[in-house]
Tab-separated table of N, CA, C and O in Angstrom:
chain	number	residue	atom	x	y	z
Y	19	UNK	N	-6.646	-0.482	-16.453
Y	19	UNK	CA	-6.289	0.856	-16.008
Y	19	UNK	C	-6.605	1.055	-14.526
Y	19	UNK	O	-5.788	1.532	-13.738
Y	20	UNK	N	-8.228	0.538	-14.087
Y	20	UNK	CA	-7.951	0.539	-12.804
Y	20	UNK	C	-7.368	0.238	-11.774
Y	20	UNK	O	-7.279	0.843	-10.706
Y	21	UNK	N	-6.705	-1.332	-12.317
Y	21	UNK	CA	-5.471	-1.744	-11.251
Y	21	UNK	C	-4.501	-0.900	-11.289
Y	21	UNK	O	-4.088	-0.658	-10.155
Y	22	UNK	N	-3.753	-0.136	-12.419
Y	22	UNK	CA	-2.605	0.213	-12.514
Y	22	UNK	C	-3.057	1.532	-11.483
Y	22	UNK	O	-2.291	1.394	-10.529
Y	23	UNK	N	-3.512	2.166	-11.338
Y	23	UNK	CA	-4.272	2.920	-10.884
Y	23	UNK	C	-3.789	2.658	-9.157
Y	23	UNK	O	-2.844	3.191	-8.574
Y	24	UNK	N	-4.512	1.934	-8.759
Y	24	UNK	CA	-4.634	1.326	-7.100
Y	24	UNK	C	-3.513	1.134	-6.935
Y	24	UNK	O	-2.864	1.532	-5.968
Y	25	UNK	N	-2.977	0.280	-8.157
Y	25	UNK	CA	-1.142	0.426	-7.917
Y	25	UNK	C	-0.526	1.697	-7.274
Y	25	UNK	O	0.155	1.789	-6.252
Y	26	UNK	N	-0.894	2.538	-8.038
Y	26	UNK	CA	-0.078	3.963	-7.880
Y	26	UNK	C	-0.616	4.818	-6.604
Y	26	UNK	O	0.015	5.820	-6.267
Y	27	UNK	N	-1.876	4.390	-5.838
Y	27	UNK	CA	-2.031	5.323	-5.535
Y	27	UNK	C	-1.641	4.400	-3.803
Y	27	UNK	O	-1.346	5.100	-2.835
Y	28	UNK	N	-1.692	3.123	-3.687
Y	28	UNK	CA	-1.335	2.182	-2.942
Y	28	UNK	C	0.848	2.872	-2.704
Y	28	UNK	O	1.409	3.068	-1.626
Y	29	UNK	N	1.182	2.963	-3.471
Y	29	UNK	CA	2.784	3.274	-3.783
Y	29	UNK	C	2.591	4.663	-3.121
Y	29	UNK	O	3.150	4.888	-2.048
Y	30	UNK	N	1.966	5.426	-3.609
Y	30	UNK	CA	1.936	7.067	-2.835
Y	30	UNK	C	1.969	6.492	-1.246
Y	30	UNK	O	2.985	6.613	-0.563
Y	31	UNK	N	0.640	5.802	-0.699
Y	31	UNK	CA	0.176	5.651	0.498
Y	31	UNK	C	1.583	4.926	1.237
Y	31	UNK	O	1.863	5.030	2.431
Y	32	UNK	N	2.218	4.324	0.409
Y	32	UNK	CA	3.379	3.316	1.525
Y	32	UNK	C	4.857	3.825	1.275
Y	32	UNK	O	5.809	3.504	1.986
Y	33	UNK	N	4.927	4.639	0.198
Y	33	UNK	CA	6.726	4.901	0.245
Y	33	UNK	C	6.318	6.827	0.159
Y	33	UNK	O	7.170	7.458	0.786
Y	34	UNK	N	5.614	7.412	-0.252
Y	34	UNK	CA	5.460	8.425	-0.340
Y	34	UNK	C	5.052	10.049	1.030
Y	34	UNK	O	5.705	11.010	1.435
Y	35	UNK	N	3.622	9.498	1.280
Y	35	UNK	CA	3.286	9.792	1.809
Y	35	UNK	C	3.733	9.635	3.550
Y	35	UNK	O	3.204	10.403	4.354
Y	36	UNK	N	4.450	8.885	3.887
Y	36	UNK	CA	4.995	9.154	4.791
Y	36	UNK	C	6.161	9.341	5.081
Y	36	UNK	O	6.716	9.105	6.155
Y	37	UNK	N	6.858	10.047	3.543
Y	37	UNK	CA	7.706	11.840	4.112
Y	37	UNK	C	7.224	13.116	4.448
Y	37	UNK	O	7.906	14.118	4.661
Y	38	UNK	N	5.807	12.995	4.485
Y	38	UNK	CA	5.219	14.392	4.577
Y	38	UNK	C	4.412	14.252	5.991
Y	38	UNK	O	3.985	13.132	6.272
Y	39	UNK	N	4.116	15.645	7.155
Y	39	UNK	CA	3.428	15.352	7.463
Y	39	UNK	C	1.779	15.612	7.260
Y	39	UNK	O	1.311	16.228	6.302
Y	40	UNK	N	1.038	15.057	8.287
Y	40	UNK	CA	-0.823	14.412	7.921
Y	40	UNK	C	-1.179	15.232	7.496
Y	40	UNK	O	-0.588	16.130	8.095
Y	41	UNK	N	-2.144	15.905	6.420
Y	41	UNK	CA	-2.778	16.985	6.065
Y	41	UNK	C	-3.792	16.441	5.487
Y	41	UNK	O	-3.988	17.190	4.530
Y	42	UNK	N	-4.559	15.625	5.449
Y	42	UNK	CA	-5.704	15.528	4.735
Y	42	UNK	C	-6.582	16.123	5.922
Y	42	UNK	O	-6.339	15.958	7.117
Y	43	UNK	N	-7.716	16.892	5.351
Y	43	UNK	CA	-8.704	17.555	6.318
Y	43	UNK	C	-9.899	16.170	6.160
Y	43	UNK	O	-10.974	16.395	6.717
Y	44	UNK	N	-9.824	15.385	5.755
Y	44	UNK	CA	-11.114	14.670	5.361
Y	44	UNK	C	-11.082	13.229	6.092
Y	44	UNK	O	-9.973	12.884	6.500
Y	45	UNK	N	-11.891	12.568	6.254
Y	45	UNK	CA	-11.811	11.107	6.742
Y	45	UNK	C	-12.897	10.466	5.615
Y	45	UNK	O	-14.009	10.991	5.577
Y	46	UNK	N	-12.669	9.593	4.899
Y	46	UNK	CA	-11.446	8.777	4.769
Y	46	UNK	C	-10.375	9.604	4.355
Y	46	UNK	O	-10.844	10.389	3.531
Y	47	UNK	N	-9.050	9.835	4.536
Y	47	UNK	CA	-7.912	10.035	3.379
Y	47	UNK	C	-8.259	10.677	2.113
Y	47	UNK	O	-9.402	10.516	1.687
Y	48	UNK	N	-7.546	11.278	1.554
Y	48	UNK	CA	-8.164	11.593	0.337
Y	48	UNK	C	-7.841	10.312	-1.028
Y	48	UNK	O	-8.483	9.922	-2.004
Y	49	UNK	N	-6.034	9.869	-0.215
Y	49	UNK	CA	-6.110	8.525	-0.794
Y	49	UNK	C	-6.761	7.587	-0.931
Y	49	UNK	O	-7.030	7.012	-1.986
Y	50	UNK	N	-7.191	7.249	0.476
Y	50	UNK	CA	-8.219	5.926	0.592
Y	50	UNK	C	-9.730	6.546	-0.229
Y	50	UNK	O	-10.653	5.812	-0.582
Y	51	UNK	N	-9.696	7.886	-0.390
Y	51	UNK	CA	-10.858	8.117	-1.166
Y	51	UNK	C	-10.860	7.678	-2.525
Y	51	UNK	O	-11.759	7.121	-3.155
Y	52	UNK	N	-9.614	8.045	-2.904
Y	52	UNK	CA	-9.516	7.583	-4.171
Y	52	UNK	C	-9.735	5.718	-4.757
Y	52	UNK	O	-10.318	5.210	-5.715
Y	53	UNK	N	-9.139	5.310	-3.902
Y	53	UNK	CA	-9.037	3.722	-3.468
Y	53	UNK	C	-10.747	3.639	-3.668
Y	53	UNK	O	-10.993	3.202	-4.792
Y	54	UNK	N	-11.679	3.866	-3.079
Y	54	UNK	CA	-12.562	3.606	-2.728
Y	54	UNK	C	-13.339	3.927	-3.899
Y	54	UNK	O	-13.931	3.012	-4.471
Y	55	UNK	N	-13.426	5.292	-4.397
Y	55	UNK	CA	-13.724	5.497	-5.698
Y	55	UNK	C	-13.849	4.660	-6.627
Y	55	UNK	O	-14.938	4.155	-6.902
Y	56	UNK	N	-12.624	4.359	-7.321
Y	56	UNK	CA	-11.706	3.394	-7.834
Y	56	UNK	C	-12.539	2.104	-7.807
Y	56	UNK	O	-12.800	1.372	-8.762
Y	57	UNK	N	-12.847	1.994	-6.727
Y	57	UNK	CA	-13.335	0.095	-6.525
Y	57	UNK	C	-14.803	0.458	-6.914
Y	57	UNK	O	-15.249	-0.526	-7.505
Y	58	UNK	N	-15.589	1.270	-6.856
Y	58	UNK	CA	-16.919	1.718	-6.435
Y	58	UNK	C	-17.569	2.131	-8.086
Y	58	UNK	O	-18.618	1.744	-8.600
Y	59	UNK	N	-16.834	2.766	-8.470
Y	59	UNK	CA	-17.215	3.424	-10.166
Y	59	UNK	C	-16.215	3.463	-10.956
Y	59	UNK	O	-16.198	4.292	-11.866
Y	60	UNK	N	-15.111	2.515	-10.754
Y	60	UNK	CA	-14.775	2.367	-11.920
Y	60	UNK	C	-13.632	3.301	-12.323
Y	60	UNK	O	-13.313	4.274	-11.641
Y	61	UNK	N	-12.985	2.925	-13.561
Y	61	UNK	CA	-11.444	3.804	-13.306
Y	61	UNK	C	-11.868	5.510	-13.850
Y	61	UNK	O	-11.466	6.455	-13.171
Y	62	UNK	N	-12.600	5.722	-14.963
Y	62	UNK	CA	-12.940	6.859	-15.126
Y	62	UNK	C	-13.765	8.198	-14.157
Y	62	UNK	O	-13.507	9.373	-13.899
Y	63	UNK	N	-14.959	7.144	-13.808
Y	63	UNK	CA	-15.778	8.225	-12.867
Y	63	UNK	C	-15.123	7.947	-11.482
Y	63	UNK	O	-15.331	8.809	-10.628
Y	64	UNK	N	-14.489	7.053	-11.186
Y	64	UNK	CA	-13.502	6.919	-10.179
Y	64	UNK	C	-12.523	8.081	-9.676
Y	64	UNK	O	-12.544	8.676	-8.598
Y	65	UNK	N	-11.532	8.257	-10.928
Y	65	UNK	CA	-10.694	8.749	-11.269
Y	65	UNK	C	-11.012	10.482	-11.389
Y	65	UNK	O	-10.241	11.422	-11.191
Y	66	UNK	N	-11.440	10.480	-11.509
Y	66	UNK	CA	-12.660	11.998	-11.441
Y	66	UNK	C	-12.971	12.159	-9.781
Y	66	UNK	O	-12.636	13.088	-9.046
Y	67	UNK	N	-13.452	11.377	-9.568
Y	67	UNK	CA	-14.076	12.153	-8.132
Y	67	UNK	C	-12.981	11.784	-7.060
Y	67	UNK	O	-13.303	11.821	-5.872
Y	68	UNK	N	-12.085	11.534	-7.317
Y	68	UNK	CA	-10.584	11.136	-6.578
Y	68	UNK	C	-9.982	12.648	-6.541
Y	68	UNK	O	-9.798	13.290	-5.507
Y	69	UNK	N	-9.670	13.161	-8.053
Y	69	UNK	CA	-9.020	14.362	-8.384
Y	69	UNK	C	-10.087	15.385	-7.821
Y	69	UNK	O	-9.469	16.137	-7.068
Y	70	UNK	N	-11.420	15.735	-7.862
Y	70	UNK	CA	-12.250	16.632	-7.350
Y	70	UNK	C	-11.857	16.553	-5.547
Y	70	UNK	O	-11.591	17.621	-4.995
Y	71	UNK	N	-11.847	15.554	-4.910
Y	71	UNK	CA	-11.867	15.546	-3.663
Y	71	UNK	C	-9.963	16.136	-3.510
Y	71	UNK	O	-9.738	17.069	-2.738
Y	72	UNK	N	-9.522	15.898	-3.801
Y	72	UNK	CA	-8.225	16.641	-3.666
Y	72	UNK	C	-8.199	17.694	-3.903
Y	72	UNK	O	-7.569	18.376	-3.095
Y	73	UNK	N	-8.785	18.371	-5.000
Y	73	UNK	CA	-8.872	19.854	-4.942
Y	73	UNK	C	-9.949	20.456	-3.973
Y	73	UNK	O	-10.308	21.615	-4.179
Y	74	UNK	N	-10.540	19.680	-2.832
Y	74	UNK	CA	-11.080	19.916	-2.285
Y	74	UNK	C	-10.607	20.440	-0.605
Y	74	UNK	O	-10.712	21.301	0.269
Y	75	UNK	N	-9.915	18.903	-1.086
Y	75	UNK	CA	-8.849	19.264	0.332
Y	75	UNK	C	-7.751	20.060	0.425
Y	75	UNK	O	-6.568	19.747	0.293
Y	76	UNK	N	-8.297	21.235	0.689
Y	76	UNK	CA	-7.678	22.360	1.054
Y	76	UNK	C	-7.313	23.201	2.698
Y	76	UNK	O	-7.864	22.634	3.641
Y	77	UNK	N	-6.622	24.216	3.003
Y	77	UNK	CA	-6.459	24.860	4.138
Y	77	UNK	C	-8.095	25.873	3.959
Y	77	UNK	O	-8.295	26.534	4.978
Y	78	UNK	N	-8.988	26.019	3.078
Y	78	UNK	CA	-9.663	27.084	2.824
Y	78	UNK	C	-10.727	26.106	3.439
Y	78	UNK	O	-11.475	26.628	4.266
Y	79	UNK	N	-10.839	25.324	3.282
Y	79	UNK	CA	-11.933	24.279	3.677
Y	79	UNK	C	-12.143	23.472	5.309
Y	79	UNK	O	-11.085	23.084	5.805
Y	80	UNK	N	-13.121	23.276	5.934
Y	80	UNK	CA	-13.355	22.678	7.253
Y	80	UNK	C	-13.239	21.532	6.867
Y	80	UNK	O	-12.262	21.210	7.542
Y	81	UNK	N	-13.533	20.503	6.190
Y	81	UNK	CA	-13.256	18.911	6.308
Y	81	UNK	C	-14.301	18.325	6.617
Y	81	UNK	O	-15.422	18.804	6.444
Y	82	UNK	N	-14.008	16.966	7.222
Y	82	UNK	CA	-14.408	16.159	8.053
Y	82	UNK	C	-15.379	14.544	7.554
Y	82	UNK	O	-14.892	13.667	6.841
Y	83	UNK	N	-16.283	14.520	7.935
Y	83	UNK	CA	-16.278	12.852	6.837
Y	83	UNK	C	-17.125	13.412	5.814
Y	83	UNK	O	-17.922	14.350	5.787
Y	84	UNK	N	-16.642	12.404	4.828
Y	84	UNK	CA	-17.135	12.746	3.487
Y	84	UNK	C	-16.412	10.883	2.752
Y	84	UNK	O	-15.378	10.619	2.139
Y	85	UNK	N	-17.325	10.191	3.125
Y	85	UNK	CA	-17.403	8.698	2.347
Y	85	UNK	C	-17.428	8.983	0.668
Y	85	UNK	O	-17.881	10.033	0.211
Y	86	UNK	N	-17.022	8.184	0.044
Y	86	UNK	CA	-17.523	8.085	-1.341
Y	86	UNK	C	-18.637	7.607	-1.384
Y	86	UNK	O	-18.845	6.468	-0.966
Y	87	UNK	N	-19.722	8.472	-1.968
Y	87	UNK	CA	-21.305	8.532	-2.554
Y	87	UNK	C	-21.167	7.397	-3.157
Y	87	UNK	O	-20.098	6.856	-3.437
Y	88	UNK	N	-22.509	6.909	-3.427
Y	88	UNK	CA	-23.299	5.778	-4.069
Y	88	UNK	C	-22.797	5.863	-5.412
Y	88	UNK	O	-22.008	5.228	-6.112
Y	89	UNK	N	-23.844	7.294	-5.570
Y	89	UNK	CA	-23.874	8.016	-7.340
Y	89	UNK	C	-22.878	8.861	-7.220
Y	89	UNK	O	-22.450	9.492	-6.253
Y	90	UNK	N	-22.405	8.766	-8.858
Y	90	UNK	CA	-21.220	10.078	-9.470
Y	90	UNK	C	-21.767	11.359	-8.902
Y	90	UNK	O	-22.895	11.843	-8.996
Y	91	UNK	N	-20.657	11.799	-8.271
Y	91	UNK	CA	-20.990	13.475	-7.747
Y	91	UNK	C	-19.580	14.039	-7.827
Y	91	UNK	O	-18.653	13.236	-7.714
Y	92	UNK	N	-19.342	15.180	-7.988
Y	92	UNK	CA	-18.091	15.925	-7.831
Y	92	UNK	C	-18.040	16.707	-6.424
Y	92	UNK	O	-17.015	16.970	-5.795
Y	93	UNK	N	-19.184	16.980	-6.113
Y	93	UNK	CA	-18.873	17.675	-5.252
Y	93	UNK	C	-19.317	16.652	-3.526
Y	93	UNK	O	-19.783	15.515	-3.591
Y	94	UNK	N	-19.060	17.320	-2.250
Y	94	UNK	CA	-18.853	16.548	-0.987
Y	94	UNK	C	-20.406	16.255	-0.948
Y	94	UNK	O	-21.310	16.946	-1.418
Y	95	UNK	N	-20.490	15.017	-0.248
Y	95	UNK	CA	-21.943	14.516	0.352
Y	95	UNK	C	-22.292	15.939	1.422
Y	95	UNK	O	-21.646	16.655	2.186
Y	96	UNK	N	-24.129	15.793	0.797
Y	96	UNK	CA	-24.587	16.773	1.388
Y	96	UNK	C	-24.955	16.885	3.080
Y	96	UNK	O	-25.333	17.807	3.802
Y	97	UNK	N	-24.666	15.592	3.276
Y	97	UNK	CA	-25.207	15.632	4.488
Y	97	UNK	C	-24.429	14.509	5.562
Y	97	UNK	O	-25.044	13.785	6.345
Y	98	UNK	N	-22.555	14.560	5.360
Y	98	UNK	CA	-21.694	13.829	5.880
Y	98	UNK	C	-22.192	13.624	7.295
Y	98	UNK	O	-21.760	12.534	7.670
Y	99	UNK	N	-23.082	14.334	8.464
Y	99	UNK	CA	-23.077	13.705	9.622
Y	99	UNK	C	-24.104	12.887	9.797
Y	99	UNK	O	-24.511	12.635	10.931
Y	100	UNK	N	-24.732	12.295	8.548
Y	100	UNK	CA	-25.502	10.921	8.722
Y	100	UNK	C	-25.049	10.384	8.094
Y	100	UNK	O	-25.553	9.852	7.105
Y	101	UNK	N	-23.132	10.294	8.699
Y	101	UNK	CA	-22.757	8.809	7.839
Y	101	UNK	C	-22.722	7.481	9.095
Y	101	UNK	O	-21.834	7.703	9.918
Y	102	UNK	N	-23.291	6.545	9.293
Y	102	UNK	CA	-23.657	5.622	9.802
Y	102	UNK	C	-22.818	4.796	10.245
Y	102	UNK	O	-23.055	3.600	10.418
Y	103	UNK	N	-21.416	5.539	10.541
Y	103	UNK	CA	-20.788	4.587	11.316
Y	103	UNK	C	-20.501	5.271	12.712
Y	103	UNK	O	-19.931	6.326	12.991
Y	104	UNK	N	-21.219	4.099	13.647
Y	104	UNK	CA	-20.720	5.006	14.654
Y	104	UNK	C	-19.671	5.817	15.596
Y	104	UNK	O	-19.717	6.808	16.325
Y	105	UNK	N	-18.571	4.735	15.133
Y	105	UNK	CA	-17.113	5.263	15.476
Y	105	UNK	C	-16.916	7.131	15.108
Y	105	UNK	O	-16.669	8.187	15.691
Y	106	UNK	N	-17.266	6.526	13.568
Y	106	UNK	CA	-16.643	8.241	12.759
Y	106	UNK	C	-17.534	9.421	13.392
Y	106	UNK	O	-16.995	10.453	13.793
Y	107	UNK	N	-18.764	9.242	13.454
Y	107	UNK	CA	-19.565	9.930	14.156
Y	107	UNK	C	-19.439	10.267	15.207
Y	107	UNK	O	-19.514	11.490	15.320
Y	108	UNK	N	-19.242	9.639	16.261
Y	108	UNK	CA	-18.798	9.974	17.694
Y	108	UNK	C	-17.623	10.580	17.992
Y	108	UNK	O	-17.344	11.213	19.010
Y	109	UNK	N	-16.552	10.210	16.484
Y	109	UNK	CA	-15.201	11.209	16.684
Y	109	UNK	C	-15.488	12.502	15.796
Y	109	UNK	O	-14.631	13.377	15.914
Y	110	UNK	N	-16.141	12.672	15.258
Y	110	UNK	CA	-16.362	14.118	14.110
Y	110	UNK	C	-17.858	14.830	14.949
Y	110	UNK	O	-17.711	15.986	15.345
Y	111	UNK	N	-18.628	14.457	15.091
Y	111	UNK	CA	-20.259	15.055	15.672
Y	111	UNK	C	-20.529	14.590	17.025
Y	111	UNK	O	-21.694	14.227	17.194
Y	112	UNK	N	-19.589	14.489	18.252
Y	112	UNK	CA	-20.247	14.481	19.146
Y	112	UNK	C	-20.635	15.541	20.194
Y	112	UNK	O	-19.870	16.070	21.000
Y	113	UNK	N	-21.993	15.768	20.041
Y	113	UNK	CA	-22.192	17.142	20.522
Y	113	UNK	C	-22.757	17.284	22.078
Y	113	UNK	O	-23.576	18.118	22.465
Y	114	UNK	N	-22.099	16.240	22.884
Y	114	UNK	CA	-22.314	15.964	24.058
Y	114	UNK	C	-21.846	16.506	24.914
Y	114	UNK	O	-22.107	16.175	26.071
């Protein structure tokens, strides 16, 4: 199930998604979130926090990085600007 899965959401990312334009508020993607999910916990709790982060990504909402967590959570990491890469950081938190 999880391949079929990556299948589909790999098919959104390459024939789909670019008839529309960019709207994810989030980095990663909300796709590549899912992707990541997916590889990370598995097709169920995967599959869950894929669909939570999409109803997340909304116009009502600010965004910005939010990695897939270690542990099952539904809701966004509490504390996205100590995510440790420095690229993403320097483009989302630089308060220079």
């Amino acid at each position: 199930m999880k391949q079929i899965m990556i299948y589909l959401v790999r098919f959104y990312q390459r024939f789909i998604s670019p008839l529309f334009p960019p709207s994810c508020r989030y980095y990663p993607t909300c796709s590549n979130y899912m992707l990541s999910a997916l590889k990370k916990h598995g097709f169920i709790k995967g599959f869950i926090m894929g669909i939570a982060r999409i109803i997340r990504c909304n116009p009502f909402i600010r965004g910005g990085v939010d990695p897939v967590p270690d542990k099952f959570t539904l809701r966004r990491n509490p504390h996205p600007e100590d995510y440790v890469d420095e690229i993403i950081a320097k483009k989302f938190y630089n308060h220079n």
